[in-house]
Amino acid sequence: MSKEIRVRFAPSPTGYLHIGGLRTALFNYLYARKNNGKMLLRIEDTDRTRYVEGALENLLETLKWAGIEIDEGVKLSDDGKIIEVGDKGPYIQSQRVKEGIYNKYIEKLIEEDKAYPCFCSQERLDNLRKQQKADGLMPKYDGLCRSIPKEEALERIRNGEAHTIRLKLPANEDIEFEDAIKGKISINTKDMDDQVLIKSDGFPTYHFAVIVDDHLMGITHVIRGDEWISSTPKHVYLYKAMGWDAPKFVHLPTVLNKDRKKYSKRNGDGMVEDFREEGYLPEGLINYLALLGWAPDSEEEIFSIKDLIEQFDFDRISKTGAVFDVEKLKWVDGHHIRNLSDEELSKKIKPYCIKAGFFDENYSNDKLLLLTDTWKSAIEKLSDIETLARSYYVDDKDMKWTDEAVEAISTQKAKELFDIFIKVVESTDEIDMEFAKTIMKQVQKESGIKGKDLWFPIRAALTGNVHGPELVNAFVIMGKEKMKERLLYVKNNF
Ligand code: GLU
């Protein structure tokens, strides 16, 4: 029997989840599901200076929303509590530190002379770095503490002297590994640094904790963003030093912005939270993110998560950066919106309408469905409804008319038309669909105006635009009073 595939998403809870992070989680998830493997979630919080309160809850909630299910490690229970499942825990690194999990491994490395204590002060290291930069050299530790005899070093530690533990790299050795996407990577240790493995606060660095944990948790494939590829030789060397087999490495192409620069969270864009708030569907966002660096074996672009699981594989992941294109995201999301029934979509747009102040919780369901049907083909993300349907609900003084609309509503003939329109709608108590369909015929009959000269001014006056979806729907949605009020306002103000 072949070995069970085990992959992990290992975020540091330093803030909200970024699009690039969600894509990493997704690719791990797809690979796990495709191969009947396990998807783990481990929290890498050893950098206490970057810790952000509440970030973990938010992260887990966001993954759940996106439909990424965690099999093992840290996850949310059905009632929304943070829990850990699995027998290789704890799955939060700060707790693993507390349990002393990393100690014996670092002791082993020191004992075997593959790591050494370093007593250099931050000041010395800063000056060294400055000097190396000024000399045009690659900044790296100069190995001063390498030569301290082990016994002496251990004695200094016992006396409570501040120190870190560094990896002792061999002077001249090629480190090689095969990345599933980028191919063979090779680097000589003379171009690498004696990486700090244990910091002066006693916490392991990312590099040390990641290899210990991936090993102990039985991770078979490390799938992560390619910003980590330059760290991988250190990891490969550490696996060798520990006498462990390294997992397979799969580095995903960088997510770029339109200027082909890294689409980074430092600029504040690209937070999953924001896309969620704007009303992208999880199905749409996930579909789009799958295409960010991966392509199917066909022209097809719209996928359910089930389709993605079936088709996903590493061999169709690109080597080069993937540009995040929000227009494409909208296009993909629009497809998923149109896959919803009117009933489902109406429930999803309702909170956006309420937030925009169009109506309240008790709004007529029939009207909501009609509104949904009217705009379904134009909505690309749920919040679009706030702009699309605005004219039906806002106060006249807050209305905006396009230049074309203003032209259509300002003529004497248009104003006469509005009077006739008002007279027609006054002949009924309430405008239902049946009546709405007859309105324009009656107006035409009474005014003798037809075609464009008839429809343009009415549409322009009511909606602020000369183009748009089925106007008869707007008659029903707006109702008698609102239309009367709007037409009188237009008559008096233009
Ligand atoms: N904790 C790292 C991060 O924040 C994980 C890197 C890895 O997957 O090895 O992205």
Coordinates of C-alpha atoms and ligand atoms in Angstrom, one line a residue:
M1 CA 0.0 0.0 0.0
S2 CA 1.4 3.4 -0.9
K3 CA 1.9 6.0 1.9
E4 CA -1.1 8.2 2.8
I5 CA -0.8 11.7 1.4
R6 CA -0.6 14.2 4.1
V7 CA -0.4 18.0 3.4
R8 CA -0.7 21.0 5.6
F9 CA -1.6 24.6 5.6
A10 CA 0.6 26.3 8.1
P11 CA -0.3 30.0 8.5
S12 CA 1.1 32.4 11.0
P13 CA -1.8 34.2 12.6
T14 CA -0.5 37.7 11.9
G15 CA -3.6 39.3 10.6
Y16 CA -6.3 38.6 8.1
L17 CA -6.0 35.8 5.5
H18 CA -4.6 37.1 2.2
I19 CA -5.7 35.9 -1.2
G20 CA -2.3 34.2 -1.7
G21 CA -2.7 32.3 1.6
L22 CA -6.2 31.1 0.6
R23 CA -4.8 29.9 -2.7
T24 CA -2.1 27.9 -0.9
A25 CA -4.7 26.4 1.4
L26 CA -6.9 25.6 -1.6
F27 CA -4.1 23.8 -3.6
N28 CA -3.3 21.8 -0.5
Y29 CA -6.9 20.9 0.0
L30 CA -7.4 20.0 -3.7
Y31 CA -4.4 17.7 -3.6
A32 CA -5.5 16.0 -0.4
R33 CA -9.0 15.4 -1.6
K34 CA -7.9 14.2 -5.0
N35 CA -5.6 11.6 -3.4
N36 CA -7.8 10.6 -0.5
G37 CA -5.2 12.1 1.7
K38 CA -5.4 14.3 4.8
M39 CA -5.5 18.1 5.0
L40 CA -3.8 19.4 8.2
L41 CA -3.9 22.9 9.7
R42 CA -1.0 23.9 11.9
I43 CA -0.5 27.3 13.4
E44 CA 3.0 28.7 13.2
D45 CA 3.0 31.4 15.9
T46 CA 6.6 31.2 17.2
D47 CA 7.2 34.8 16.1
R48 CA 5.5 36.3 19.1
T49 CA 6.2 39.9 18.0
R50 CA 3.9 39.4 15.0
Y51 CA 1.1 37.8 16.9
V52 CA -2.3 39.4 16.3
E53 CA -5.2 38.8 18.7
G54 CA -8.3 37.3 17.1
A55 CA -6.5 36.5 13.9
L56 CA -6.8 32.7 14.4
E57 CA -10.6 32.8 14.8
N58 CA -10.8 34.9 11.7
L59 CA -8.6 32.7 9.7
L60 CA -10.5 29.5 10.6
E61 CA -13.8 31.2 10.0
T62 CA -12.6 32.4 6.6
L63 CA -11.4 28.9 5.6
K64 CA -14.7 27.4 6.6
W65 CA -16.6 30.0 4.6
A66 CA -14.4 29.2 1.6
G67 CA -15.4 25.5 1.9
I68 CA -11.9 24.3 2.8
E69 CA -12.3 21.4 5.2
I70 CA -9.6 20.5 7.7
D71 CA -9.2 16.9 8.6
E72 CA -6.6 17.2 11.3
G73 CA -5.1 19.9 13.4
V74 CA -6.7 23.2 14.4
K75 CA -10.2 23.8 13.2
L76 CA -13.6 25.2 14.1
S77 CA -16.1 22.9 15.7
D78 CA -19.7 22.9 14.3
D79 CA -20.6 25.3 17.1
G80 CA -17.8 27.6 16.2
K81 CA -15.2 26.8 18.9
I82 CA -11.5 26.4 18.1
I83 CA -10.6 22.7 18.6
E84 CA -7.7 20.4 17.7
V85 CA -8.3 17.0 16.2
G86 CA -5.7 14.3 15.5
D87 CA -3.1 12.3 17.5
K88 CA 0.0 14.3 16.5
G89 CA -0.9 17.5 18.4
P90 CA -0.7 20.0 19.7
Y91 CA -1.0 21.7 16.4
I92 CA -0.2 25.2 17.6
Q93 CA 3.6 25.8 17.7
S94 CA 3.6 28.0 20.8
Q95 CA 2.0 25.1 22.7
R96 CA 4.5 22.7 21.2
V97 CA 7.3 24.9 22.6
K98 CA 5.6 24.7 26.0
E99 CA 5.6 21.0 25.8
G100 CA 9.3 21.1 25.1
I101 CA 8.9 19.2 21.8
Y102 CA 11.8 20.9 20.0
N103 CA 14.4 20.6 22.8
K104 CA 15.6 17.1 22.2
Y105 CA 16.1 17.7 18.5
I106 CA 18.2 20.8 19.0
E107 CA 20.2 19.0 21.7
K108 CA 20.8 16.2 19.2
L109 CA 22.1 18.7 16.7
I110 CA 24.4 20.4 19.2
E111 CA 25.7 17.1 20.4
E112 CA 26.5 16.0 16.9
D113 CA 28.2 19.3 16.2
K114 CA 25.6 20.3 13.6
A115 CA 24.5 23.3 15.6
Y116 CA 26.2 25.7 18.0
P117 CA 25.3 28.3 20.6
C118 CA 26.0 31.9 19.5
F119 CA 26.5 34.7 22.0
C120 CA 26.9 37.6 19.7
S121 CA 24.9 40.6 20.7
Q122 CA 22.4 42.2 18.4
E123 CA 24.6 45.2 18.2
R124 CA 27.5 43.2 16.9
L125 CA 25.3 41.4 14.3
D126 CA 23.9 44.8 13.1
N127 CA 27.3 46.3 12.7
L128 CA 28.5 43.2 10.9
R129 CA 25.6 43.4 8.5
K130 CA 26.2 47.1 7.9
Q131 CA 29.9 46.5 7.2
Q132 CA 29.2 43.6 4.8
K133 CA 26.6 45.7 2.9
A134 CA 29.1 48.5 2.7
D135 CA 31.7 46.1 1.3
G136 CA 29.2 44.8 -1.2
L137 CA 29.1 41.4 0.4
M138 CA 26.1 39.1 1.0
P139 CA 25.1 39.7 4.7
K140 CA 25.7 36.6 6.7
Y141 CA 26.9 35.5 10.0
D142 CA 30.7 35.4 10.1
G143 CA 30.9 32.3 12.3
L144 CA 32.7 33.9 15.3
C145 CA 31.0 31.7 17.9
R146 CA 31.7 28.5 15.8
S147 CA 35.1 28.2 17.4
I148 CA 34.0 28.4 21.0
P149 CA 34.7 24.9 22.5
K150 CA 31.4 23.1 23.1
E151 CA 32.1 22.7 26.9
E152 CA 32.8 26.3 27.3
A153 CA 29.7 27.3 25.4
L154 CA 27.5 25.0 27.5
E155 CA 29.0 26.4 30.7
R156 CA 28.2 29.9 29.5
I157 CA 24.6 28.8 28.8
R158 CA 24.4 27.3 32.3
N159 CA 25.5 30.6 33.7
G160 CA 22.5 32.2 32.1
E161 CA 24.3 34.1 29.2
A162 CA 21.9 35.2 26.4
H163 CA 22.4 33.2 23.3
T164 CA 20.8 31.8 20.2
I165 CA 21.5 28.4 18.6
R166 CA 22.7 28.4 15.0
L167 CA 22.9 25.8 12.3
K168 CA 26.5 24.8 11.5
L169 CA 26.6 24.4 7.8
P170 CA 29.5 22.6 6.2
A171 CA 31.9 24.9 4.4
N172 CA 31.4 23.8 0.8
E173 CA 28.6 21.4 0.1
D174 CA 26.0 21.4 -2.7
I175 CA 22.4 21.2 -1.4
E176 CA 20.0 19.9 -4.0
F177 CA 16.4 19.2 -4.2
E178 CA 13.7 18.6 -6.8
D179 CA 10.8 21.0 -6.6
A180 CA 7.6 19.5 -8.2
I181 CA 7.0 22.7 -10.2
K182 CA 10.4 24.5 -10.6
G183 CA 12.5 21.4 -11.1
K184 CA 15.9 20.8 -9.7
I185 CA 17.3 23.5 -7.4
S186 CA 20.9 23.5 -6.2
I187 CA 22.8 25.8 -4.0
N188 CA 26.2 25.6 -2.3
T189 CA 26.5 26.1 1.5
K190 CA 29.0 28.8 1.0
D191 CA 26.2 31.0 -0.3
M192 CA 24.1 30.2 2.7
D193 CA 23.9 31.5 6.3
D194 CA 24.3 29.7 9.6
Q195 CA 20.6 30.1 10.2
V196 CA 19.4 30.8 13.8
L197 CA 17.4 27.7 14.9
I198 CA 16.5 28.8 18.4
K199 CA 16.1 32.4 19.3
S200 CA 17.3 34.1 22.4
D201 CA 13.8 33.9 23.9
G202 CA 14.1 30.1 23.6
F203 CA 11.5 29.9 20.8
P204 CA 12.5 27.9 17.7
T205 CA 12.6 29.9 14.5
Y206 CA 10.3 29.1 11.7
H207 CA 13.0 27.1 9.9
F208 CA 13.6 24.7 12.7
A209 CA 10.0 24.3 13.9
V210 CA 8.8 23.7 10.4
I211 CA 11.0 20.7 9.7
V212 CA 10.5 19.2 13.1
D213 CA 6.7 19.5 12.8
D214 CA 6.4 18.5 9.2
H215 CA 8.4 15.4 10.1
L216 CA 6.5 14.5 13.3
M217 CA 3.2 15.1 11.6
G218 CA 4.1 12.8 8.7
I219 CA 3.7 15.5 6.0
T220 CA 4.4 14.0 2.6
H221 CA 4.1 17.2 0.5
V222 CA 4.9 20.7 1.4
I223 CA 2.8 22.9 -0.9
R224 CA 3.4 26.6 -0.3
G225 CA 4.1 29.9 -2.0
D226 CA 7.4 30.3 -3.8
E227 CA 8.5 33.1 -1.4
W228 CA 9.7 30.1 0.7
I229 CA 11.8 28.5 -2.0
S230 CA 14.9 30.2 -0.9
S231 CA 14.4 28.8 2.6
T232 CA 14.0 25.3 1.3
P233 CA 17.7 24.4 1.0
K234 CA 18.1 25.1 4.7
H235 CA 15.2 22.8 5.4
V236 CA 16.6 20.1 3.1
Y237 CA 19.9 20.3 4.9
L238 CA 18.2 20.2 8.3
Y239 CA 16.3 17.0 7.3
K240 CA 19.6 15.4 6.3
A241 CA 21.3 16.6 9.5
M242 CA 18.4 15.0 11.5
G243 CA 18.6 11.8 9.5
W244 CA 15.1 12.2 8.3
D245 CA 13.5 11.9 4.8
A246 CA 12.4 15.2 3.4
P247 CA 8.9 15.6 2.1
K248 CA 8.3 16.5 -1.5
F249 CA 8.4 20.3 -2.2
V250 CA 5.8 22.1 -4.3
H251 CA 6.3 25.8 -4.6
L252 CA 3.4 27.7 -6.1
P253 CA 3.9 30.7 -8.4
T254 CA 3.8 34.1 -6.8
V255 CA 0.6 36.0 -7.0
L256 CA 1.3 39.3 -8.8
N257 CA -0.7 42.5 -9.2
K258 CA -1.3 44.1 -12.5
D259 CA 2.1 45.8 -12.5
R260 CA 3.6 42.3 -12.1
K261 CA 4.8 43.1 -8.6
K262 CA 4.0 40.8 -5.7
Y263 CA 0.4 41.1 -4.7
S264 CA 1.2 41.7 -1.1
K265 CA -0.7 42.1 2.1
R266 CA 1.6 44.9 3.1
N267 CA -0.2 47.2 0.7
G268 CA -3.5 46.3 2.5
D269 CA -5.1 44.8 -0.6
G270 CA -6.0 41.2 -1.3
M271 CA -7.6 40.3 2.0
V272 CA -10.1 37.5 1.7
E273 CA -12.3 39.2 4.3
D274 CA -12.7 42.2 2.0
F275 CA -13.7 40.0 -1.0
R276 CA -16.2 38.2 1.2
E277 CA -17.7 41.5 2.4
E278 CA -18.1 42.7 -1.2
G279 CA -20.2 39.7 -1.8
Y280 CA -18.1 37.4 -3.9
L281 CA -19.4 33.9 -3.5
P282 CA -17.0 31.4 -2.0
E283 CA -17.6 29.2 -5.1
G284 CA -16.6 32.1 -7.3
L285 CA -13.5 33.1 -5.4
I286 CA -12.3 29.5 -5.0
N287 CA -12.9 28.9 -8.8
Y288 CA -10.9 32.0 -9.6
L289 CA -8.1 31.2 -7.2
A290 CA -7.7 27.7 -8.6
L291 CA -6.9 29.4 -12.0
L292 CA -4.3 31.5 -10.4
G293 CA -1.3 29.5 -11.3
W294 CA -3.1 26.3 -12.4
A295 CA -4.9 25.6 -15.7
P296 CA -7.1 22.7 -16.6
D297 CA -6.5 20.5 -19.6
S298 CA -9.2 22.3 -21.6
E299 CA -10.6 25.7 -22.4
E300 CA -13.1 25.4 -19.6
E301 CA -12.9 28.0 -16.8
I302 CA -15.9 27.6 -14.7
F303 CA -15.6 24.8 -12.1
S304 CA -17.3 23.6 -9.0
I305 CA -14.9 22.5 -6.2
K306 CA -15.8 18.9 -7.1
D307 CA -14.6 19.5 -10.7
L308 CA -11.5 21.1 -9.4
I309 CA -10.7 18.1 -7.1
E310 CA -11.1 15.8 -10.1
Q311 CA -8.9 17.7 -12.5
F312 CA -6.3 19.2 -10.2
D313 CA -2.7 18.1 -10.5
F314 CA 0.8 19.6 -10.1
D315 CA 1.8 19.1 -13.7
R316 CA -0.5 21.9 -14.8
I317 CA 0.8 24.5 -12.3
S318 CA 2.8 27.2 -14.0
K319 CA 6.4 28.1 -13.1
T320 CA 6.0 31.8 -13.5
G321 CA 3.9 34.3 -11.5
A322 CA 0.2 34.5 -11.7
V323 CA -1.5 37.9 -12.1
F324 CA -4.5 38.6 -9.9
D325 CA -7.0 40.1 -12.2
V326 CA -10.1 41.4 -10.4
E327 CA -12.1 41.7 -13.7
K328 CA -11.6 38.0 -14.3
L329 CA -12.6 37.3 -10.8
K330 CA -15.8 39.2 -11.3
W331 CA -16.5 37.4 -14.5
V332 CA -16.0 34.0 -12.9
D333 CA -18.1 35.0 -9.8
G334 CA -20.9 36.2 -12.1
H335 CA -21.1 32.7 -13.6
H336 CA -21.6 31.2 -10.1
I337 CA -24.1 33.9 -9.3
R338 CA -26.2 32.9 -12.3
N339 CA -25.9 29.3 -11.2
L340 CA -28.0 30.1 -8.2
S341 CA -31.7 29.9 -8.3
D342 CA -33.6 33.2 -8.0
E343 CA -34.7 32.1 -4.5
E344 CA -31.1 31.5 -3.4
L345 CA -29.8 34.7 -4.9
S346 CA -32.6 36.8 -3.4
K347 CA -31.7 35.6 0.1
K348 CA -28.0 36.5 -0.6
I349 CA -28.7 40.0 -1.9
K350 CA -31.3 40.9 0.7
P351 CA -28.7 41.9 3.4
Y352 CA -26.9 44.1 1.0
C353 CA -30.2 45.9 0.1
I354 CA -31.0 46.3 3.8
K355 CA -27.5 47.7 4.4
A356 CA -27.9 50.1 1.6
G357 CA -31.2 51.3 3.2
F358 CA -33.4 50.2 0.3
F359 CA -35.9 48.4 2.6
D360 CA -36.0 46.4 5.8
E361 CA -36.3 42.8 6.9
N362 CA -40.0 42.7 6.2
Y363 CA -39.8 43.6 2.5
S364 CA -42.2 41.8 0.2
N365 CA -40.7 38.5 -1.0
D366 CA -42.4 38.8 -4.4
K367 CA -40.8 42.2 -5.0
L368 CA -37.4 40.9 -3.8
L369 CA -37.7 38.0 -6.3
L370 CA -38.6 40.4 -9.0
L371 CA -35.7 42.6 -8.2
T372 CA -33.4 39.5 -8.3
D373 CA -34.8 38.4 -11.6
T374 CA -34.3 41.9 -13.0
W375 CA -30.6 42.2 -12.2
K376 CA -29.4 38.6 -12.0
S377 CA -27.7 38.8 -15.4
A378 CA -25.7 41.9 -14.4
I379 CA -24.6 41.0 -10.9
E380 CA -21.0 39.9 -10.6
K381 CA -20.8 40.2 -6.8
L382 CA -23.6 40.6 -4.4
S383 CA -22.8 44.2 -3.4
D384 CA -23.4 45.2 -7.0
I385 CA -27.0 45.3 -6.2
E386 CA -26.4 48.4 -4.1
T387 CA -25.6 50.4 -7.2
L388 CA -27.7 48.5 -9.7
A389 CA -31.0 48.8 -7.8
R390 CA -30.3 52.2 -6.2
S391 CA -32.6 54.3 -8.3
Y392 CA -35.7 52.3 -7.3
Y393 CA -35.3 53.2 -3.7
V394 CA -33.4 56.4 -3.0
D395 CA -34.9 59.7 -2.3
D396 CA -35.2 61.9 -5.4
K397 CA -32.8 64.4 -4.1
D398 CA -30.1 61.7 -3.9
M399 CA -30.8 60.5 -7.4
K400 CA -28.2 60.8 -10.1
W401 CA -29.1 61.2 -13.8
T402 CA -26.5 60.5 -16.5
D403 CA -25.9 63.2 -19.1
E404 CA -27.9 61.2 -21.6
A405 CA -30.7 60.8 -19.2
V406 CA -30.8 64.6 -18.4
E407 CA -31.1 65.3 -22.2
A408 CA -34.0 62.9 -22.5
I409 CA -36.0 64.3 -19.5
S410 CA -35.5 68.0 -20.0
T411 CA -37.7 68.5 -23.0
Q412 CA -41.2 69.9 -23.0
K413 CA -42.5 66.8 -24.7
A414 CA -41.0 64.6 -22.0
K415 CA -42.8 66.6 -19.3
E416 CA -46.1 66.2 -21.0
L417 CA -45.4 62.5 -21.2
F418 CA -44.8 62.4 -17.5
D419 CA -48.2 64.0 -16.8
I420 CA -49.9 61.4 -18.9
F421 CA -47.9 58.6 -17.2
I422 CA -48.9 59.9 -13.8
K423 CA -52.6 60.0 -14.9
V424 CA -52.4 56.4 -16.0
V425 CA -50.8 55.1 -12.8
E426 CA -53.4 57.0 -10.7
S427 CA -56.1 55.0 -12.3
T428 CA -55.2 52.0 -10.2
D429 CA -54.6 51.4 -6.5
E430 CA -51.6 49.2 -6.8
I431 CA -49.3 48.3 -9.6
D432 CA -49.1 44.6 -10.2
M433 CA -47.4 42.9 -13.1
E434 CA -50.5 42.6 -15.1
F435 CA -51.3 46.3 -14.9
A436 CA -47.6 47.3 -15.3
K437 CA -47.5 45.6 -18.7
T438 CA -50.4 47.8 -19.9
I439 CA -49.0 51.2 -18.7
M440 CA -46.9 52.1 -21.7
K441 CA -49.6 51.1 -24.1
Q442 CA -52.0 53.4 -22.4
V443 CA -49.4 56.2 -22.3
Q444 CA -48.7 55.7 -26.0
K445 CA -52.4 55.8 -26.8
E446 CA -53.0 59.0 -24.9
S447 CA -49.9 60.9 -26.0
G448 CA -49.5 59.7 -29.5
I449 CA -45.8 59.3 -28.8
K450 CA -44.1 56.0 -29.6
G451 CA -40.9 54.1 -29.7
K452 CA -37.7 55.7 -28.4
D453 CA -39.4 59.0 -27.7
L454 CA -41.8 57.3 -25.4
W455 CA -39.5 54.8 -23.6
F456 CA -36.3 56.9 -23.2
P457 CA -37.7 59.8 -21.2
I458 CA -39.7 57.5 -18.9
R459 CA -36.8 55.2 -18.3
A460 CA -34.4 58.1 -17.9
A461 CA -36.7 59.9 -15.4
L462 CA -37.3 56.9 -13.2
T463 CA -34.0 55.1 -13.3
G464 CA -31.5 57.9 -14.1
N465 CA -30.3 56.0 -17.1
V466 CA -31.4 55.6 -20.7
H467 CA -30.5 51.9 -20.8
G468 CA -31.3 49.1 -18.4
P469 CA -33.2 45.9 -17.8
E470 CA -36.9 45.4 -18.2
L471 CA -38.6 48.6 -17.3
V472 CA -42.0 47.0 -16.5
N473 CA -40.3 45.3 -13.6
A474 CA -39.2 48.7 -12.3
F475 CA -42.8 49.9 -12.4
V476 CA -43.8 47.1 -10.0
I477 CA -40.8 47.4 -7.7
M478 CA -41.1 51.2 -7.4
G479 CA -44.9 51.2 -7.1
K480 CA -47.3 54.0 -7.7
E481 CA -46.3 56.6 -5.1
K482 CA -42.6 56.4 -5.7
M483 CA -43.0 56.8 -9.5
K484 CA -45.4 59.7 -9.2
E485 CA -43.1 61.4 -6.8
R486 CA -40.0 60.8 -9.0
L487 CA -41.7 62.1 -12.1
L488 CA -42.9 65.3 -10.4
Y489 CA -39.5 65.9 -9.0
V490 CA -38.0 65.5 -12.5
K491 CA -40.6 67.8 -14.0
N492 CA -39.8 70.5 -11.5
N493 CA -36.1 70.2 -11.4
F494 CA -35.0 69.8 -15.0
Ligands
GLU1 N1 4.1 29.9 8.6 C1 4.5 30.1 7.2 C2 3.6 31.2 6.6 O1 3.1 32.0 7.3 C3 4.3 28.8 6.5 C4 5.3 28.5 5.4 C5 5.3 27.0 5.1 O2 4.3 26.6 4.5 O3 6.3 26.3 5.3 O4 3.3 31.3 5.5

